[in-house]
Coordinates of C-alpha atoms in Angstrom, one line a residue:
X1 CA 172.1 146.4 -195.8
X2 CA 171.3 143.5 -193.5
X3 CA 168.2 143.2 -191.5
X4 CA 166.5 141.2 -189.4
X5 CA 162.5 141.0 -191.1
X6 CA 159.6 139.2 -189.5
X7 CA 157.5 137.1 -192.0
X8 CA 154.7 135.5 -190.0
X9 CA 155.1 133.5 -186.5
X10 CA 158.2 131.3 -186.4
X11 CA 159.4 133.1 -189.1
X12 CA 162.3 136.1 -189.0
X13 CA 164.3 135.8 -191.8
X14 CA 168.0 138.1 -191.5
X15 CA 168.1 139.8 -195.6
X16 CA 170.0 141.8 -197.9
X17 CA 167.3 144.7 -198.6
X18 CA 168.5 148.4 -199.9
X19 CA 169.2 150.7 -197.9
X20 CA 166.4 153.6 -196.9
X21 CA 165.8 157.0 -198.9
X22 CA 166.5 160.0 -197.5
X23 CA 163.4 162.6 -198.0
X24 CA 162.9 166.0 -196.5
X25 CA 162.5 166.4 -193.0
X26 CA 163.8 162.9 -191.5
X27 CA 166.8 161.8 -190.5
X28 CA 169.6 159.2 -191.4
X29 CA 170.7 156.8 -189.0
X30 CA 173.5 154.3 -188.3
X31 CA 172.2 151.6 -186.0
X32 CA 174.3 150.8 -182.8
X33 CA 172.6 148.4 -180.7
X34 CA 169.1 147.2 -180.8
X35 CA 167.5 145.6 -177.7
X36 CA 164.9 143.0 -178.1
X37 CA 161.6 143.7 -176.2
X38 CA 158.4 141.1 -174.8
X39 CA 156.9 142.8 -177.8
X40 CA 159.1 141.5 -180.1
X41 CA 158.9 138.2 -178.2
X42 CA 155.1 138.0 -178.5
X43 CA 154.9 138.6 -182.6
X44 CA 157.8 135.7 -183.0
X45 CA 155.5 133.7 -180.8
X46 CA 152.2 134.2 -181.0
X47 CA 152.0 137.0 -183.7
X48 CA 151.0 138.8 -186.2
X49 CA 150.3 140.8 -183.5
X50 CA 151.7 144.8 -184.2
X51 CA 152.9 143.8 -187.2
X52 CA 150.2 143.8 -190.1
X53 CA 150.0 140.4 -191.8
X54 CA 150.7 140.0 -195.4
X55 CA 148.2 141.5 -197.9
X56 CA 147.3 143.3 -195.0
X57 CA 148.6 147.0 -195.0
X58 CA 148.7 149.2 -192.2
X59 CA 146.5 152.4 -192.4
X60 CA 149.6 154.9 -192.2
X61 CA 152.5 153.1 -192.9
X62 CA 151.0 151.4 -196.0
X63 CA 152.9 148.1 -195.1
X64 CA 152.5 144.6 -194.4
X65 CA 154.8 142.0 -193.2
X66 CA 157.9 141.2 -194.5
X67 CA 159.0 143.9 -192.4
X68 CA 162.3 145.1 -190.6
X69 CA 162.0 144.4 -186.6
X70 CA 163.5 146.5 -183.7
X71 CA 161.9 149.5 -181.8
X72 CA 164.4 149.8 -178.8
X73 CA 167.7 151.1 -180.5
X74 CA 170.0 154.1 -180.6
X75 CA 172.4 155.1 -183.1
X76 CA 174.8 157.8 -185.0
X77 CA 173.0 160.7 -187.3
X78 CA 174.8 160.1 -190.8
X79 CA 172.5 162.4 -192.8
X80 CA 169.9 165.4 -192.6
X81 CA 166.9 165.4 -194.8
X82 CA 166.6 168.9 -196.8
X83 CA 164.4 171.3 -193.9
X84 CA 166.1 170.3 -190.6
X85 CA 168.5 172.5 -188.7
X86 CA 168.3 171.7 -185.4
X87 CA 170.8 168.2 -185.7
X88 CA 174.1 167.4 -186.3
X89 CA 175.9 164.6 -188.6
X90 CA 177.3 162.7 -185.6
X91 CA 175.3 163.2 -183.2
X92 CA 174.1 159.8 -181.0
X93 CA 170.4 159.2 -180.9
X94 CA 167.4 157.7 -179.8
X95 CA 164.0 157.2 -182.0
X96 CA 161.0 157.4 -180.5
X97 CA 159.6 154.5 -182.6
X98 CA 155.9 155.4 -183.3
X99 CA 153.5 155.4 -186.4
X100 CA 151.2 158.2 -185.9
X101 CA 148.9 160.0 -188.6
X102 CA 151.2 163.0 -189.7
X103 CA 148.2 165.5 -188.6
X104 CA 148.5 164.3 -185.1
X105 CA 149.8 166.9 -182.6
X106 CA 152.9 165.5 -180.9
X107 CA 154.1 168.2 -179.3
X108 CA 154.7 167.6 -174.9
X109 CA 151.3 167.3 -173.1
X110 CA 149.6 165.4 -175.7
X111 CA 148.3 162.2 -175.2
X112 CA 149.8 160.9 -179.1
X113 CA 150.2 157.9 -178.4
X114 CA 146.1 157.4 -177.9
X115 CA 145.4 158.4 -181.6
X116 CA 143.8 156.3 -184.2
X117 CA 145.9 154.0 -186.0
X118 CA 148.8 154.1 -183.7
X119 CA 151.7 151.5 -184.5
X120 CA 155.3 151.2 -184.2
X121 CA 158.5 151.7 -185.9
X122 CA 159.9 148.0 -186.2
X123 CA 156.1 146.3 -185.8
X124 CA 154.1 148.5 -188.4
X125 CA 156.5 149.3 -190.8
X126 CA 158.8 152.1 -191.3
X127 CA 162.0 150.2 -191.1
X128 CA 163.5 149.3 -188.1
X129 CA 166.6 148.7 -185.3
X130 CA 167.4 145.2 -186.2
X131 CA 168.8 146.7 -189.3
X132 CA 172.3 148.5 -190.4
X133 CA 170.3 151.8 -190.9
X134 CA 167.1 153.6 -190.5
X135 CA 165.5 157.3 -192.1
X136 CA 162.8 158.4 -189.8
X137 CA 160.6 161.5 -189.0
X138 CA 162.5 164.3 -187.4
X139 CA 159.9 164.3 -184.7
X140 CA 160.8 161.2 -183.6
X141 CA 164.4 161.8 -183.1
X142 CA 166.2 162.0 -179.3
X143 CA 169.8 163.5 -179.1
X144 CA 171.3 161.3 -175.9
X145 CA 174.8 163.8 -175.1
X146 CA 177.3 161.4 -173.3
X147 CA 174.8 157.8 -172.7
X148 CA 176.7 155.2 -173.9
X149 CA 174.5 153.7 -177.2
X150 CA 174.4 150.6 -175.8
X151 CA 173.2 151.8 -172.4
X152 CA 170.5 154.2 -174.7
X153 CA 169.4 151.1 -176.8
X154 CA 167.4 150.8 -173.3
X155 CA 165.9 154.4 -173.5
X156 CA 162.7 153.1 -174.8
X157 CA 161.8 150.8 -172.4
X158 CA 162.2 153.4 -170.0
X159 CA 160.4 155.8 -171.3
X160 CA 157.2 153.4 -171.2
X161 CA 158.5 152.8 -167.5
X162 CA 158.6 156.8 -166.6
X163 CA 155.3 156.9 -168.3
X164 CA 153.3 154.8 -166.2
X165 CA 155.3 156.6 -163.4
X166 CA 153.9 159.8 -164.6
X167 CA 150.1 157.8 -165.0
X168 CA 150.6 157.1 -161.3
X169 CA 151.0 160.6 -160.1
X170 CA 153.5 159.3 -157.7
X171 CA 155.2 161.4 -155.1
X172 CA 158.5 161.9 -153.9
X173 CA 158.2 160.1 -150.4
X174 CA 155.7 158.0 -150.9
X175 CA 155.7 154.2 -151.0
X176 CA 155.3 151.7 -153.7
X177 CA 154.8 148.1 -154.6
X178 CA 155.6 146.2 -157.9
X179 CA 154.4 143.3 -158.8
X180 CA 156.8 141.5 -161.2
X181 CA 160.4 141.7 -161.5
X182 CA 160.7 141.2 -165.0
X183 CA 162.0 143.7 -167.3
X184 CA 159.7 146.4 -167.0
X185 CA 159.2 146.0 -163.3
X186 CA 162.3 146.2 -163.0
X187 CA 162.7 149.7 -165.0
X188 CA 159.6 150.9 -163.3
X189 CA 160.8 150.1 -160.2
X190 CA 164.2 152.0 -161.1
X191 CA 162.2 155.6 -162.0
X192 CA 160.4 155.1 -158.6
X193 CA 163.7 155.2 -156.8
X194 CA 165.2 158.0 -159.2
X195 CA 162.2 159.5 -158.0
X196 CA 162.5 159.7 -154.6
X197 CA 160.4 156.8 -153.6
X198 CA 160.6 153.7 -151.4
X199 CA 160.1 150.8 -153.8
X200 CA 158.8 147.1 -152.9
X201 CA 158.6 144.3 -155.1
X202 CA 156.7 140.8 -154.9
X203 CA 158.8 138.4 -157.3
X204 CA 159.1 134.5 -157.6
X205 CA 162.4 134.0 -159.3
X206 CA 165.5 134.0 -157.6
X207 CA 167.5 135.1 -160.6
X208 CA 164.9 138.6 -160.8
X209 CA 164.6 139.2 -156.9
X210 CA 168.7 139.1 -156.7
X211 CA 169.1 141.6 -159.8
X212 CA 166.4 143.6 -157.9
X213 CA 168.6 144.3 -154.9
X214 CA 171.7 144.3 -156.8
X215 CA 170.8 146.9 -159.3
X216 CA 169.5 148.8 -156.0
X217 CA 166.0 149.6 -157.6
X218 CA 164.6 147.8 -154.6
X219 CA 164.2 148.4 -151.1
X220 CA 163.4 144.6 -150.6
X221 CA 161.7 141.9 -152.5
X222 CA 159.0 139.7 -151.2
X223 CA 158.8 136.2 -152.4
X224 CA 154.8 135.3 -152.1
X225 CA 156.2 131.9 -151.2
X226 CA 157.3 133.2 -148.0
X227 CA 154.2 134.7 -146.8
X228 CA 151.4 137.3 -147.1
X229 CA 153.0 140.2 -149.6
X230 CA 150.1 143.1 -148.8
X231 CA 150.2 142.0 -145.1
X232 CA 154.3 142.7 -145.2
X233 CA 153.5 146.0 -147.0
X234 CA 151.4 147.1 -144.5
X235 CA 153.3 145.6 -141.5
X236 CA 156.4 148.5 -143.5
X237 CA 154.0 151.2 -143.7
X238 CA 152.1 151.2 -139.7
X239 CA 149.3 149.3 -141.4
X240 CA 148.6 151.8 -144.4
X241 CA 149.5 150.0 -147.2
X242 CA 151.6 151.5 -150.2
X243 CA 150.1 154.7 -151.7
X244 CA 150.9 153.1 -155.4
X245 CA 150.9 149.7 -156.9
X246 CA 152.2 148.8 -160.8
X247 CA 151.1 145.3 -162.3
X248 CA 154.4 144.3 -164.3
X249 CA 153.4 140.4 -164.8
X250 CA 149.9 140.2 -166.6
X251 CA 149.3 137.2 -163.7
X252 CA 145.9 137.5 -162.0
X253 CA 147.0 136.4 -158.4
X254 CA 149.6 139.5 -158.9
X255 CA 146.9 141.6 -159.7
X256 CA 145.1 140.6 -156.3
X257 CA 147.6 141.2 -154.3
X258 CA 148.3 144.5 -155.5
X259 CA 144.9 145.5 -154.9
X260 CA 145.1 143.9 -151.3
X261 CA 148.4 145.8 -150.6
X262 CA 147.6 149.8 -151.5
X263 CA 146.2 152.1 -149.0
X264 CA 142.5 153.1 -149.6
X265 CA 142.1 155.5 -151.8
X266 CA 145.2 154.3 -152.9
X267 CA 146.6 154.0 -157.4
X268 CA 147.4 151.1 -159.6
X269 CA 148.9 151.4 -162.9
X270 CA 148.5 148.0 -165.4
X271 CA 151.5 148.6 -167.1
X272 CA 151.7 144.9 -168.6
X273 CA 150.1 143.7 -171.7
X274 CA 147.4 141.1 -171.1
X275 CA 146.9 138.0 -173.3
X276 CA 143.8 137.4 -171.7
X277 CA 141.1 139.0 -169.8
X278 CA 141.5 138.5 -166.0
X279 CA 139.3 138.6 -163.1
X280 CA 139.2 141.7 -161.1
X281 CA 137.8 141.7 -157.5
X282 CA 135.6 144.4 -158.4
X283 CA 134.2 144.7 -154.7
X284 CA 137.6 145.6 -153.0
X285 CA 138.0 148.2 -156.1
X286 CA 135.0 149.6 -154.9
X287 CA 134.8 149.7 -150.7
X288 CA 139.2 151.1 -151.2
X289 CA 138.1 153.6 -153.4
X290 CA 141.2 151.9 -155.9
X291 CA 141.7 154.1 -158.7
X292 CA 143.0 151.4 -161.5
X293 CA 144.2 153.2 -164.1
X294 CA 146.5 151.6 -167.7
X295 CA 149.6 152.8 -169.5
X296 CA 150.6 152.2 -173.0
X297 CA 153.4 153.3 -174.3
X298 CA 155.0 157.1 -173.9
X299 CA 154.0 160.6 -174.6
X300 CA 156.5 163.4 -174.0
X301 CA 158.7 160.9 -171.7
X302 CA 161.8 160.4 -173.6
X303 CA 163.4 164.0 -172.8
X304 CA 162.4 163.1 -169.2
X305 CA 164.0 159.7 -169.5
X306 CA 166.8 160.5 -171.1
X307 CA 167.7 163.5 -168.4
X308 CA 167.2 160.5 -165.7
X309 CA 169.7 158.3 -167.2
X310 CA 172.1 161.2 -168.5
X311 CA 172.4 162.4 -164.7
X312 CA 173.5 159.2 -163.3
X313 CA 169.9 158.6 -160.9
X314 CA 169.8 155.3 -163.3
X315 CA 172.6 153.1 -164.1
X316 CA 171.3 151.0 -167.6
X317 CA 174.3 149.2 -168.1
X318 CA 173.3 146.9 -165.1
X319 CA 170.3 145.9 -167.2
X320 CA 171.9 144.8 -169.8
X321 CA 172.3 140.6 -170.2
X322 CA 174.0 140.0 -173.1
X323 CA 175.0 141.2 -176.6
X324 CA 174.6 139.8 -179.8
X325 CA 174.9 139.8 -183.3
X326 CA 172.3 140.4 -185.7
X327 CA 173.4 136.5 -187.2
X328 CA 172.6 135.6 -183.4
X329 CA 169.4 137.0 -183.5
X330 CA 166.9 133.9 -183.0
X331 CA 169.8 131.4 -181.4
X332 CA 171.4 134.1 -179.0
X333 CA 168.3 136.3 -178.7
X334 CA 164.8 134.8 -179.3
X335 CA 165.2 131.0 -178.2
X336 CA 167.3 132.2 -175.2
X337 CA 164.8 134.8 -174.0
X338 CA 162.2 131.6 -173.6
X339 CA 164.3 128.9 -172.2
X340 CA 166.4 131.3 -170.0
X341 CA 164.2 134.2 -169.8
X342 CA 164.9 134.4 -166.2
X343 CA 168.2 135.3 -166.5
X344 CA 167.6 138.2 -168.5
X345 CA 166.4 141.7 -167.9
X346 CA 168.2 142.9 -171.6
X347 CA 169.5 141.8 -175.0
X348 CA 171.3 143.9 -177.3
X349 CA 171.9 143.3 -180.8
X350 CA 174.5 144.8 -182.8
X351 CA 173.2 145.5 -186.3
X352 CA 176.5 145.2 -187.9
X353 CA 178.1 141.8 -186.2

């Protein structure tokens, strides 16, 4: 089969490598449509990151790089492993793409995805969704019903988006702001409207702030070139501020403003990954009583997730940019997400074209 496998920075490489084993209790999967993620982004960049350099071998998948890319995919079930029962050949999926220690409880209301060794399907090993086909833990596995797979290739960003939702401990009513409109803020800001929340977001670039209000995720956008973002929070809220704030951009001046423009008392969920270690202003943290709190990843989100985009409360198919094929990968895909990366919330790849 083909697949799309990441060497060293600079270097993905689309091969001919056979096809995965089937063993007892994972399942067989035909690859629809893989989205690329920042993640991905960052290891063709600036990695190794995730991925565990050659000679190198991760502590529970046992491998190092060359290995098969793509974590944000759905699919078709095309074979059971010997022990499972509760799937059907056919059925449309979505993987939950971790690498955790197979003693690691995973069941809902566990925090797996804090456990030692943590990876990812795609980054760490275990195959991956810019590939024809995948064989992966049952546990792992998400039937979708009636989501289109393209639309469900974005599942897994929005299940790190609902999670740092659920990290909030947002409520219905309530008002937040996000600061970034990229891809994530813009899936975060989607769960806080499926929610039930009023949703404000501070963004720079046109292209994001019009597929903000478009996509309906946002009840306005603020442009910090216009004027004082926490001032026009408060000025929206009778001077209160917003009860929650989520930092989508990994840029300091972001991260001030946030903290300017919740309540006191008020929450703020880092859902971005930092390249570097920013300044905080440690003295408003304190005298608002700011609880600052991270995210990574998901733990018990994608039934959650899934039931969002299943009902309708979250439309994916306006997130999605452009499709691909796999031979597109780096042309269509990688170099287009840094010289255009405006203009995109989503890229989909399909495996097989």
């Amino acid at each position: 089969m083909r697949a799309a496998r990441f060497y060293d920075r600079k270097d993905i490489r689309i091969e001919d490598i056979p096809e995965p084993d089937l063993l007892p209790g994972t399942v067989a999967i035909d690859v629809a449509w893989c989205g690329i993620c920042g993640t991905d982004l960052h290891e063709y960049l600036e990695g190794p990151i995730f991925v565990p350099p050659a000679g190198h071998p991760h502590p529970i998948s046992g491998e190092s790089a060359p290995v098969t890319m793509g974590h944000e995919f759905s699919g078709t079930i095309t074979d059971l492993g010997e022990g499972i029962t509760d799937l059907k050949v056919g059925q449309t999926v979505v993987v939950e793409p971790y690498i955790i220690a197979d003693d690691v409880d995973t069941s809902i209301g566990e925090s797996y995805q804090l456990s030692k060794d943590m990876n990812f399907i795609g980054l760490g090993g275990r195959g991956g969704g810019l590939a024809e086909k995948i064989v992966v833990q049952r546990r792992w596995v998400h039937p979708i019903g009636d989501i289109p797979l393209d639309q469900a290739a974005l599942i897994e960003p929005l299940s790190v988006a609902h999670h740092a939702y659920v990290r909030s401990e947002a409520q219905s009513g309530q008002v937040a702001i996000v600061g970034g409109a990229g891809p994530i803020g813009l899936l975060t800001a989607a769960v806080l409207k499926a929610e039930g929340l009023t949703v404000y977001i501070s963004e720079l670039s046109e292209a994001r702030k019009k597929m903000a209000l478009t996509t309906g995720v946002a009840d306005e956008v603020f442009d910090p070139r216009d004027g004082d973002v926490a001032e026009a929070v408060r000025e929206r809220t009778d001077g209160r501020g917003a009860d929650v704030g989520f930092e989508c951009s990994s840029v300091p001046v972001v991260l001030d403003m946030l903290l300017d423009a919740v309540r006191p008392g008020g929450v703020i969920v880092n859902v971005s990954i930092w390249g570097h270690k920013p300044e905080v202003d440690m003295p408003k943290l304190v005298l608002k009583e700011i609880d600052l709190r991270g995210t990574i990843g998901y733990s018990g989100d994608h039934p959650s997730t899934i039931e969002l985009a299943g009902s309708g409360k979250i439309d994916l198919s306006a997130f999605i940019t452009a499709r691909i094929g796999l031979d597109e990968l780096i042309t269509g895909g990688f170099d287009e997400l840094i010289d255009n990366n405006e203009q995109h919330v989503k890229i989909i790849v399909d495996p097989r074209a």
